[in-house]
Coordinates of C-alpha atoms in Angstrom, one line a residue:
Chain A
X216 CA -26.9 -33.0 -0.2
X217 CA -23.5 -32.8 0.4
X218 CA -22.8 -31.9 3.9
X219 CA -21.7 -28.5 3.3
X220 CA -24.5 -28.0 1.5
X221 CA -26.9 -29.1 4.2
X222 CA -25.3 -26.8 6.7
X223 CA -25.5 -23.8 4.4
X224 CA -29.2 -24.0 3.5
X225 CA -29.9 -25.4 7.7
X226 CA -28.0 -22.0 8.3
X227 CA -30.9 -20.0 5.5
X228 CA -33.7 -21.8 7.0
X229 CA -32.7 -20.6 10.5
X230 CA -31.9 -16.5 9.1
X231 CA -35.9 -16.9 8.0
X232 CA -37.1 -17.8 11.0
X233 CA -37.9 -21.8 10.6
X234 CA -35.2 -24.3 11.2
X235 CA -33.5 -23.5 14.6
X236 CA -33.2 -26.7 16.1
X237 CA -31.9 -28.3 12.7
X238 CA -29.3 -25.6 12.2
X239 CA -28.5 -25.8 16.1
X240 CA -27.8 -29.7 16.0
X241 CA -24.8 -28.8 13.6
X242 CA -23.0 -26.5 16.1
X243 CA -20.3 -28.2 18.7
X244 CA -20.9 -27.8 22.2
X245 CA -18.6 -25.4 24.2
X246 CA -18.6 -23.3 27.2
X247 CA -20.5 -20.9 24.6
X248 CA -24.3 -20.5 24.5
X249 CA -25.3 -21.5 21.0
X250 CA -28.0 -19.4 21.0
X251 CA -25.7 -16.2 21.9
X252 CA -23.6 -17.1 19.0
X253 CA -26.2 -17.5 16.4
X254 CA -27.6 -13.8 18.0
X255 CA -24.3 -12.2 16.4
X256 CA -24.9 -13.7 13.1
X257 CA -28.6 -13.2 13.1
X258 CA -28.1 -9.8 14.1
X259 CA -25.6 -8.5 11.5
X260 CA -27.8 -10.2 8.5
X261 CA -30.6 -8.4 9.6
X262 CA -28.0 -5.2 10.8
X263 CA -26.7 -4.7 6.9
X264 CA -30.0 -5.1 5.5
X265 CA -31.6 -2.5 7.7
X266 CA -28.8 -0.3 7.1
X267 CA -29.1 -0.7 3.0
X268 CA -32.7 0.4 2.8
X269 CA -32.3 3.1 5.4
X270 CA -29.5 3.7 3.1
X271 CA -31.8 3.8 -0.2
X272 CA -34.8 5.3 1.7
X273 CA -33.9 7.5 4.5
X274 CA -37.2 9.5 4.1
X275 CA -39.3 6.9 5.2
X276 CA -37.5 5.4 7.8
X277 CA -37.8 8.6 9.5
X278 CA -41.2 8.8 9.5
X279 CA -42.2 5.2 10.3
X280 CA -41.4 3.9 14.0
X281 CA -38.3 1.6 15.0
X282 CA -40.5 -1.3 16.0
X283 CA -42.3 -0.9 12.4
X284 CA -39.1 -0.8 10.5
X285 CA -37.3 -3.2 12.1
X286 CA -40.5 -5.4 10.9
X287 CA -41.1 -4.2 7.8
X288 CA -37.3 -5.0 7.1
X289 CA -37.4 -8.5 9.1
X290 CA -40.3 -9.4 7.0
X291 CA -38.9 -7.9 3.9
X292 CA -35.5 -9.7 4.0
X293 CA -37.6 -12.8 4.6
X294 CA -39.5 -12.4 1.6
X295 CA -36.9 -11.1 -0.6
X296 CA -33.4 -11.8 0.1
X297 CA -30.9 -10.4 -2.5
X298 CA -30.0 -12.5 -5.4
X299 CA -26.5 -10.3 -6.5
X300 CA -23.7 -9.5 -4.8
X301 CA -24.4 -5.8 -4.8
X302 CA -27.1 -4.8 -2.2
X303 CA -27.5 -1.6 -4.6
X304 CA -29.3 -3.3 -6.8
X305 CA -31.7 -4.9 -3.7
X306 CA -33.7 -2.0 -2.6
X307 CA -36.1 -1.7 -5.8
X308 CA -38.3 -4.3 -4.5
X309 CA -39.4 -2.5 -1.4
X310 CA -41.5 -0.4 -2.5
X311 CA -44.4 -3.3 -3.7
X312 CA -43.4 -4.7 -0.4
X313 CA -44.3 -1.6 1.7
X314 CA -47.5 -1.4 -0.7
X315 CA -48.9 -4.4 0.4
X316 CA -48.0 -4.3 4.2
X317 CA -50.8 -4.4 6.6
X318 CA -48.8 -2.3 9.4
X319 CA -47.3 0.8 6.5
X320 CA -51.0 1.4 6.1
X321 CA -51.4 4.0 8.5
X322 CA -48.8 6.3 7.0
X323 CA -50.9 6.3 3.2
X324 CA -48.0 8.4 1.5
X325 CA -45.4 5.9 2.5
X326 CA -45.0 4.0 -1.0
X327 CA -45.1 7.1 -3.0
X328 CA -42.6 8.7 -0.5
X329 CA -40.7 5.0 -1.4
X330 CA -41.1 5.7 -5.0
X331 CA -39.6 8.9 -4.8
X332 CA -36.6 8.1 -3.2
X333 CA -35.5 4.9 -5.3
X334 CA -36.0 7.2 -8.3
X335 CA -33.5 9.2 -6.4
X336 CA -31.2 6.4 -5.9
X337 CA -31.6 5.6 -9.8
X338 CA -30.6 9.1 -10.6
X339 CA -27.6 8.5 -8.6
X340 CA -26.6 5.3 -10.4
X341 CA -27.0 7.0 -13.9
X342 CA -24.9 8.4 -16.5
X343 CA -24.2 11.9 -16.7
X344 CA -24.0 13.6 -20.0
X345 CA -22.9 16.7 -21.3
X346 CA -25.3 19.8 -21.1
X347 CA -27.3 21.4 -24.3
X348 CA -26.3 24.9 -24.2
X349 CA -28.6 28.0 -25.1
X350 CA -26.7 28.3 -28.4
X351 CA -27.1 24.1 -29.0
X352 CA -30.8 24.8 -28.1
X353 CA -30.9 27.9 -30.6
X354 CA -29.2 25.3 -33.3
X355 CA -32.0 22.9 -32.4
X356 CA -34.9 24.9 -32.7
X357 CA -33.4 26.9 -35.5
X358 CA -32.6 23.6 -37.7
X359 CA -34.7 22.6 -40.9
X360 CA -35.9 19.6 -39.5
X361 CA -39.4 19.4 -39.0
X362 CA -39.8 17.5 -35.5
X363 CA -36.9 18.3 -32.9
X364 CA -36.2 15.8 -30.6
X365 CA -35.0 16.7 -27.3
X366 CA -32.3 14.5 -25.1
X367 CA -33.3 14.3 -21.6
X368 CA -30.7 13.1 -19.2
X369 CA -30.2 9.8 -18.3
X370 CA -31.1 10.3 -14.9
X371 CA -33.7 12.6 -15.2
X372 CA -37.2 11.2 -13.9
X373 CA -40.4 13.0 -14.0
X374 CA -43.1 11.6 -11.1
X375 CA -46.8 12.6 -10.3
X376 CA -47.7 11.5 -6.6
X377 CA -51.8 11.4 -5.4
X378 CA -50.2 12.9 -2.5
X379 CA -48.5 16.4 -1.8
X380 CA -44.9 14.8 -0.8
X381 CA -43.4 18.5 -1.3
X382 CA -45.7 19.8 1.5
X383 CA -45.6 16.0 3.8
X384 CA -41.6 16.3 3.7
X385 CA -41.6 20.0 4.3
X386 CA -43.6 19.4 7.3
X387 CA -41.8 16.3 8.8
X388 CA -38.5 18.0 9.0
X389 CA -40.0 21.1 10.3
X390 CA -43.2 20.3 12.2
X391 CA -42.4 17.1 13.3
X392 CA -45.1 16.4 15.3
X393 CA -48.1 17.4 12.6
X394 CA -50.2 14.7 11.4
X395 CA -48.8 14.4 7.7
X396 CA -51.5 12.1 6.7
X397 CA -54.3 15.4 6.9
X398 CA -52.3 16.6 3.6
X399 CA -53.9 16.6 0.8
X400 CA -53.8 17.6 -3.0
X401 CA -51.4 16.3 -5.6
X402 CA -47.5 16.7 -6.7
X403 CA -45.3 16.7 -9.3
X404 CA -41.2 16.0 -9.6
X405 CA -38.6 16.1 -11.8
X406 CA -35.2 14.1 -10.4
X407 CA -31.8 14.7 -12.0
X408 CA -28.2 14.1 -11.3
X409 CA -26.0 16.9 -11.7
X410 CA -22.2 16.7 -10.8
X411 CA -22.9 14.1 -8.8
X412 CA -25.6 16.1 -6.7
X413 CA -29.4 14.6 -6.7
X414 CA -31.9 17.7 -7.6
X415 CA -35.2 17.9 -7.2
X416 CA -37.4 20.0 -8.8
X417 CA -41.1 20.1 -7.9
X418 CA -43.1 21.5 -10.7
X419 CA -47.1 22.4 -11.8
X420 CA -49.4 20.1 -13.4
X421 CA -49.2 21.3 -16.6
X422 CA -45.2 21.5 -16.4
X423 CA -45.0 18.4 -15.7
X424 CA -47.2 17.4 -18.9
X425 CA -45.4 19.4 -21.2
X426 CA -41.9 17.8 -20.4
X427 CA -42.9 14.5 -20.0
X428 CA -44.5 14.9 -23.6
X429 CA -41.1 16.0 -25.1
X430 CA -39.4 13.5 -23.1
X431 CA -42.0 10.6 -24.7
X432 CA -40.6 12.1 -28.0
X433 CA -43.8 13.9 -28.6
X434 CA -43.3 17.1 -30.6
X435 CA -43.7 20.5 -29.0
X436 CA -47.1 21.7 -30.4
X437 CA -48.4 18.1 -29.0
X438 CA -46.5 18.7 -25.6
X439 CA -48.1 22.0 -25.8
X440 CA -51.5 21.3 -26.3
X441 CA -51.1 19.2 -23.3
X442 CA -49.8 21.5 -21.2
X443 CA -53.1 24.3 -22.1
X444 CA -55.8 21.5 -20.4
X445 CA -54.6 21.5 -17.7
X446 CA -53.7 25.9 -18.3
X447 CA -55.3 27.6 -20.5
X448 CA -52.7 30.2 -19.9
X449 CA -49.5 28.0 -20.5
X450 CA -46.3 29.6 -21.6
X451 CA -43.9 27.3 -23.3
X452 CA -41.5 30.5 -23.7
X453 CA -41.0 29.9 -19.5
X454 CA -41.4 26.6 -19.8
X455 CA -38.4 26.8 -22.5
X456 CA -36.3 28.7 -20.1
X457 CA -36.7 25.9 -17.4
X458 CA -34.9 23.4 -19.5
X459 CA -32.3 25.1 -20.4
X460 CA -31.8 26.6 -17.1
X461 CA -32.1 23.7 -15.3
X462 CA -29.1 20.7 -16.1
X463 CA -32.2 18.7 -18.0
X464 CA -30.8 18.4 -21.6
X465 CA -28.4 17.1 -22.9
X466 CA -26.4 16.8 -26.2
X467 CA -26.9 13.7 -28.2
X468 CA -24.7 11.0 -28.7
X469 CA -22.7 8.8 -26.5
X470 CA -20.6 10.9 -24.7
X471 CA -20.7 10.7 -20.9
X472 CA -18.6 13.7 -18.2
X473 CA -15.7 12.7 -16.8
Chain B
X519 CA -0.1 -16.5 -11.0
X520 CA 2.3 -14.5 -8.4
X521 CA 2.0 -12.0 -6.3
X522 CA 5.2 -10.1 -7.7
X523 CA 5.0 -6.6 -8.5
X524 CA 1.2 -6.3 -6.9
X525 CA 2.4 -4.9 -4.1
X526 CA 3.8 -1.8 -2.5
X527 CA 7.6 -1.5 -2.5
X528 CA 7.9 -0.9 1.4
X529 CA 5.7 -2.1 3.7
X530 CA 3.0 0.5 5.2
X531 CA -0.1 0.9 6.8
X532 CA -3.2 2.2 5.4
X533 CA -6.7 3.1 5.9
X534 CA -10.3 1.8 4.7
X535 CA -11.2 5.0 2.5
X536 CA -15.3 5.5 3.9
X537 CA -17.1 8.2 3.2
X538 CA -17.1 10.9 6.0
X539 CA -13.6 11.0 4.8
X540 CA -13.8 11.1 1.1
X541 CA -13.8 15.4 1.4
X542 CA -11.3 15.3 3.4
X543 CA -9.1 13.0 1.1
X544 CA -10.2 15.2 -2.2
X545 CA -9.0 18.7 -0.2
X546 CA -5.7 17.5 0.6
X547 CA -3.3 14.9 0.0
X548 CA -3.4 12.6 3.3
X549 CA -0.2 11.2 5.1
X550 CA -1.4 7.6 4.2
X551 CA 0.2 5.1 2.1
X552 CA -2.6 3.4 0.5
X553 CA -6.4 2.9 0.8
X554 CA -8.5 0.1 1.0
X555 CA -12.3 -0.3 -0.1
X556 CA -14.8 -3.0 -0.5
X557 CA -15.0 -3.7 -3.9
X558 CA -19.1 -4.5 -3.8
X559 CA -19.7 -0.6 -2.9
X560 CA -17.9 0.6 -6.6
X561 CA -19.2 -1.8 -8.9
X562 CA -21.4 1.0 -10.7
X563 CA -19.3 2.9 -13.1
X564 CA -21.5 6.0 -13.0
X565 CA -22.6 6.6 -9.6
X566 CA -20.5 9.8 -7.6
X567 CA -18.8 7.4 -5.5
X568 CA -17.1 5.4 -8.6
X569 CA -16.1 8.5 -9.4
X570 CA -14.5 9.6 -6.2
X571 CA -12.5 6.0 -5.9
X572 CA -11.3 7.1 -9.6
X573 CA -10.0 10.3 -8.4
X574 CA -8.1 9.4 -5.5
X575 CA -6.8 6.5 -7.2
X576 CA -4.6 8.7 -8.9
X577 CA -3.2 9.6 -5.7
X578 CA -2.9 6.3 -3.9
X579 CA -2.4 2.6 -4.3
X580 CA -5.6 1.2 -4.1
X581 CA -6.5 -2.8 -2.4
X582 CA -9.3 -4.6 -3.0
X583 CA -11.7 -5.9 -0.2
X584 CA -14.0 -8.0 -1.8
X585 CA -16.9 -9.7 1.0
X586 CA -19.5 -11.2 -1.6
X587 CA -17.3 -13.6 -4.4
X588 CA -18.7 -16.6 -1.3
X589 CA -15.7 -18.2 -1.8
X590 CA -17.3 -21.4 0.3
X591 CA -20.7 -21.6 -0.9
X592 CA -21.6 -25.1 -1.9
X593 CA -23.5 -23.3 -4.6
X594 CA -19.8 -22.9 -6.4
X595 CA -19.1 -19.2 -7.6
X596 CA -21.4 -16.7 -8.8
X597 CA -19.8 -15.5 -12.3
X598 CA -21.9 -12.9 -13.0
X599 CA -20.8 -11.8 -9.8
X600 CA -17.2 -12.6 -10.3
X601 CA -17.1 -10.4 -13.6
X602 CA -18.1 -7.1 -12.3
X603 CA -15.4 -7.6 -9.7
X604 CA -12.9 -8.1 -12.5
X605 CA -14.6 -5.0 -14.7
X606 CA -13.9 -3.0 -11.5
X607 CA -10.4 -4.5 -11.3
X608 CA -9.3 -3.5 -14.8
X609 CA -10.5 0.3 -14.2
X610 CA -8.7 0.5 -10.8
X611 CA -6.1 -1.6 -10.9
X612 CA -5.5 -2.8 -6.7
X613 CA -2.4 -3.9 -5.8
X614 CA -4.2 -6.6 -3.8
X615 CA -7.4 -8.2 -4.0
X616 CA -9.1 -9.7 -1.0
X617 CA -12.3 -12.1 0.2
X618 CA -12.4 -13.8 2.9
X619 CA -12.8 -17.4 4.4
X620 CA -16.2 -17.9 4.8
X621 CA -19.4 -18.2 2.5
X622 CA -22.8 -16.1 2.4
X623 CA -24.3 -17.3 -0.8
X624 CA -26.8 -20.2 -1.0
X625 CA -28.9 -21.0 -3.7
X626 CA -28.7 -18.3 -5.9
X627 CA -29.6 -15.5 -2.6
X628 CA -27.2 -13.5 -0.7
X629 CA -26.8 -13.6 2.6
X630 CA -24.7 -10.5 3.2
X631 CA -22.7 -11.7 6.1
X632 CA -19.5 -14.0 6.2
X633 CA -20.6 -17.2 7.7
X634 CA -18.9 -19.6 9.5
X635 CA -17.8 -22.9 7.3
X636 CA -16.8 -26.2 9.3
X637 CA -13.5 -27.4 8.5
X638 CA -13.9 -30.3 6.8
X639 CA -12.0 -32.1 3.5
X640 CA -14.8 -31.6 1.8
X641 CA -15.0 -27.9 2.1
X642 CA -11.5 -27.8 1.7
X643 CA -12.0 -29.0 -1.9
X644 CA -15.2 -27.0 -2.4
X645 CA -13.3 -23.6 -1.1
X646 CA -9.8 -24.5 -3.0
X647 CA -11.9 -24.9 -6.1
X648 CA -14.1 -22.1 -6.2
X649 CA -10.6 -20.1 -5.4
X650 CA -9.0 -21.5 -8.1
X651 CA -11.7 -20.6 -10.6
X652 CA -12.1 -16.8 -9.2
X653 CA -8.7 -16.5 -9.5
X654 CA -8.3 -17.9 -13.2
X655 CA -11.5 -15.6 -13.9
X656 CA -9.5 -12.0 -12.0
X657 CA -5.8 -13.1 -13.8
X658 CA -4.6 -12.9 -10.2
X659 CA -4.4 -14.4 -6.8
X660 CA -6.5 -13.8 -4.3
X661 CA -5.7 -13.3 -0.5
X662 CA -7.7 -15.0 1.7
X663 CA -9.0 -13.4 5.4
X664 CA -9.6 -15.4 8.4
X665 CA -13.3 -14.9 9.5
X666 CA -13.7 -13.7 13.0
X667 CA -15.6 -16.9 14.6
X668 CA -18.3 -17.3 17.0
X669 CA -19.2 -20.9 16.7
X670 CA -17.9 -24.0 15.7
X671 CA -18.7 -27.2 14.2
X672 CA -19.3 -30.7 14.9
X673 CA -18.2 -32.1 11.9
X674 CA -14.9 -29.8 11.8
X675 CA -11.6 -32.4 10.9
X676 CA -8.7 -29.5 11.5
X677 CA -8.1 -26.0 12.8
X678 CA -8.8 -23.2 11.2
X679 CA -5.5 -22.2 10.7
X680 CA -4.6 -25.4 9.5
X681 CA -7.7 -25.6 6.6
X682 CA -6.9 -21.8 5.9
X683 CA -3.1 -22.9 5.5
X684 CA -3.7 -26.0 3.3
X685 CA -6.4 -23.6 1.0
X686 CA -3.6 -21.0 -0.1
X687 CA -1.1 -24.2 -0.7
X688 CA -4.0 -25.8 -2.6
X689 CA -4.6 -22.6 -4.6
X690 CA -1.4 -20.5 -5.3
X691 CA -3.7 -17.8 -2.9
X692 CA -1.9 -15.9 -0.1
X693 CA -2.9 -15.0 3.4
X694 CA -4.9 -11.9 4.9
X695 CA -4.0 -11.9 8.4
X696 CA -6.4 -10.1 10.1
X697 CA -4.9 -10.1 14.1
X698 CA -8.1 -8.7 15.8
X699 CA -9.8 -11.4 14.0
X700 CA -7.4 -13.4 15.8
X701 CA -7.4 -12.7 19.0
X702 CA -11.4 -12.2 18.9
X703 CA -11.7 -16.0 18.1
X704 CA -9.0 -17.5 20.0
X705 CA -11.0 -15.6 22.9
X706 CA -14.0 -16.6 22.0
X707 CA -12.9 -20.3 21.3
X708 CA -10.2 -21.0 23.8
X709 CA -7.2 -20.9 21.0
X710 CA -4.1 -20.0 21.3
X711 CA -3.0 -17.3 19.5
X712 CA 0.2 -18.3 19.6
X713 CA -0.2 -21.1 18.4
X714 CA -2.7 -19.5 15.2
X715 CA -0.2 -17.8 14.2
X716 CA 2.5 -20.4 14.1
X717 CA 0.3 -22.5 12.2
X718 CA 0.0 -20.2 9.0
X719 CA 2.6 -20.9 6.6
X720 CA 5.1 -18.3 6.7
X721 CA 5.7 -16.6 3.0
X722 CA 1.9 -16.6 2.4
X723 CA 0.4 -14.0 4.3
X724 CA 0.6 -11.0 2.1
X725 CA -1.6 -8.4 3.9
X726 CA -3.0 -7.7 7.3
X727 CA -5.8 -5.7 9.0
X728 CA -5.8 -4.7 12.8
X729 CA -9.6 -3.1 14.3
X730 CA -11.4 -3.1 17.0
X731 CA -13.6 -5.0 19.0
X732 CA -16.3 -4.8 21.6
X733 CA -17.1 -7.5 24.5
X734 CA -20.8 -8.7 25.3
X735 CA -21.5 -10.9 27.6
X736 CA -19.1 -14.1 26.9
X737 CA -18.5 -13.2 23.4
X738 CA -15.9 -11.0 21.9
X739 CA -17.5 -9.4 18.3
X740 CA -15.7 -7.9 15.6
X741 CA -17.4 -4.8 15.4
X742 CA -14.6 -2.6 13.4
X743 CA -15.9 0.4 15.6
X744 CA -13.1 1.7 17.7
X745 CA -9.7 1.8 18.2
X746 CA -7.5 -1.6 18.3
X747 CA -6.9 -2.3 21.4
X748 CA -3.3 -3.0 23.4
X749 CA -3.1 -7.3 23.2
X750 CA -4.3 -7.1 19.8
X751 CA -1.5 -4.4 19.2
X752 CA 0.6 -6.6 20.9
X753 CA -0.8 -9.7 19.1
X754 CA 0.1 -7.7 15.7
X755 CA 3.8 -7.2 16.8
X756 CA 4.1 -11.0 17.4
X757 CA 3.4 -11.1 13.9
X758 CA 5.4 -8.9 12.4
X759 CA 8.5 -10.5 13.7
X760 CA 7.4 -13.9 12.6
X761 CA 5.8 -12.7 8.8
X762 CA 8.2 -9.6 8.6
X763 CA 6.3 -6.4 7.0
X764 CA 3.7 -6.3 5.3
X765 CA 1.3 -3.8 4.2
X766 CA -1.1 -3.0 7.1
X767 CA -4.7 -1.7 7.2
X768 CA -6.6 0.0 10.0
X769 CA -10.6 -1.1 9.9
X770 CA -12.8 1.2 11.1
X771 CA -16.7 0.8 9.4
X772 CA -19.0 1.6 12.2
X773 CA -18.7 4.9 14.5
X774 CA -16.3 6.2 12.1
X775 CA -14.1 8.5 13.9
X776 CA -12.6 12.1 12.3
X777 CA -9.8 11.0 9.3
X778 CA -7.1 12.2 11.9
X779 CA -7.9 9.9 14.5
X780 CA -8.1 7.0 11.4
X781 CA -4.1 8.5 10.7
X782 CA -3.1 8.2 14.2
X783 CA -4.0 4.6 14.4
X784 CA -2.0 3.9 11.1
X785 CA 1.0 5.5 12.3
X786 CA 0.8 3.6 15.1
X787 CA 1.0 0.4 12.7
X788 CA 3.6 2.1 11.1
X789 CA 5.9 2.8 13.8
X790 CA 5.6 -1.2 14.5
X791 CA 6.4 -2.0 10.8
X792 CA 9.6 0.4 10.8
X793 CA 10.6 -0.5 14.0
X794 CA 11.5 -4.5 12.4
X795 CA 14.4 -4.5 10.0
X796 CA 14.1 -5.8 6.6
X797 CA 16.1 -9.1 7.1
X798 CA 19.4 -9.5 4.9
X799 CA 19.1 -12.3 2.2
X800 CA 20.1 -14.9 4.2
X801 CA 18.0 -14.5 7.3
X802 CA 15.2 -14.0 4.8
X803 CA 15.5 -17.5 3.5
X804 CA 16.2 -19.0 6.5
X805 CA 12.5 -17.4 7.6
X806 CA 10.8 -18.6 4.9
X807 CA 9.6 -22.1 5.4
X808 CA 7.8 -23.9 2.7
X809 CA 4.5 -25.1 3.6
X810 CA 4.0 -29.0 3.3

């Protein structure tokens, strides 16, 4: 191993929490305490990664206390250093980490909160395509094609949660002292990007199922039947209005918005 | 490969483009000559941030300051990452692309900091090889920035300035001289800042950076979180006198102030740049010392 390679590997081991003495041996003794010098790099590395995760998961980090946050970031960095040059690619693995991390279990909804926030990040990074307008929709429905294909914005994601995330978020923001673990129930979100902004729509279970079936490429009748199982009075017209009122559907093709 | 035609015609002050100021720049043309961005923040062309950069590029020249090319890595270069940076360069056409005299990647994993290298002949050979390869892939020369330094290695065989000078000469690259980093490193290690400047080959310095730092115990730390201090302004004046006026950036990345404050700092740099008269052709030849 080259001298440079050994120094760099010894530094990495020091950052990961072992090999402190090995790396110390490389440092020239001067008036500067070696520990203080190493602290600068240690602090920089963990701060950068902490900021990246806070950027991706602002709600998660606003819910957990600072000590847990620092421990979680440190533990996550130690097991999962980034392997690309862009931190934008790195944070997705944090979700399964939270699921396994014992200290996070005091917030049972935390994993789903992280899934929700990462979905918003994915939407932020996705393309935007020209919207399907009512005229386009009319042509689509009136066409002689037996099967109608709906094209969803690339950023569009549908998510089902075992916890009432919308209620948890609102309570956390408006009544920060209220225990969030007492809140029960499921929730359903449609997340997408429009004109550079991330929009979140909290929908009913039946609307979620209806839209999800269309998104999966199933035809209108199948989607309607599935929604009716959850809500016998499900109104398909209202559901289509929802799809048209919001920037969810796009035209077929590769064109993207500038 | 040369720098001809790559820099703004007149040496001018620029500022870093930061998220809190996006709206200011989008709403109104600001009195600043150019902008610098961290390349790794704009690698995805579908993000709103990239759309904003592309829009602002219509009004301002842009310089790229990369942080993860990891030129000093014993791994060699990450060609996938370089390809992404190249695609960005082709979209935005920055007048300069720079990175640091540092490393940040080992065994395929990134540590996301500008980490110190020992100034040995082995490191110089490896760094020059990585740098040359990246310049070939990017089809343009790079600027290499001197780092802020908090430790020195037992095995170093030359000074940082000597290493930097030898590197850019060997690889045909340029120097991005960070004046605050010179001040911080010299203060931390007891180096002589004037000697540091003299050891940098004249003619290789194409850009300068100015920023703030903080004193923590015995260490000065380059945190880019405050105004440029008087001592760094003095050192900047000395550097301009030696190397001539070059595009100069105000770097302020943490505790980001209002755009007005940032522009005020830039105007101080511009005043110093304007005060140095462009030498005549005869004088310029005398001032350009051939390195090596």
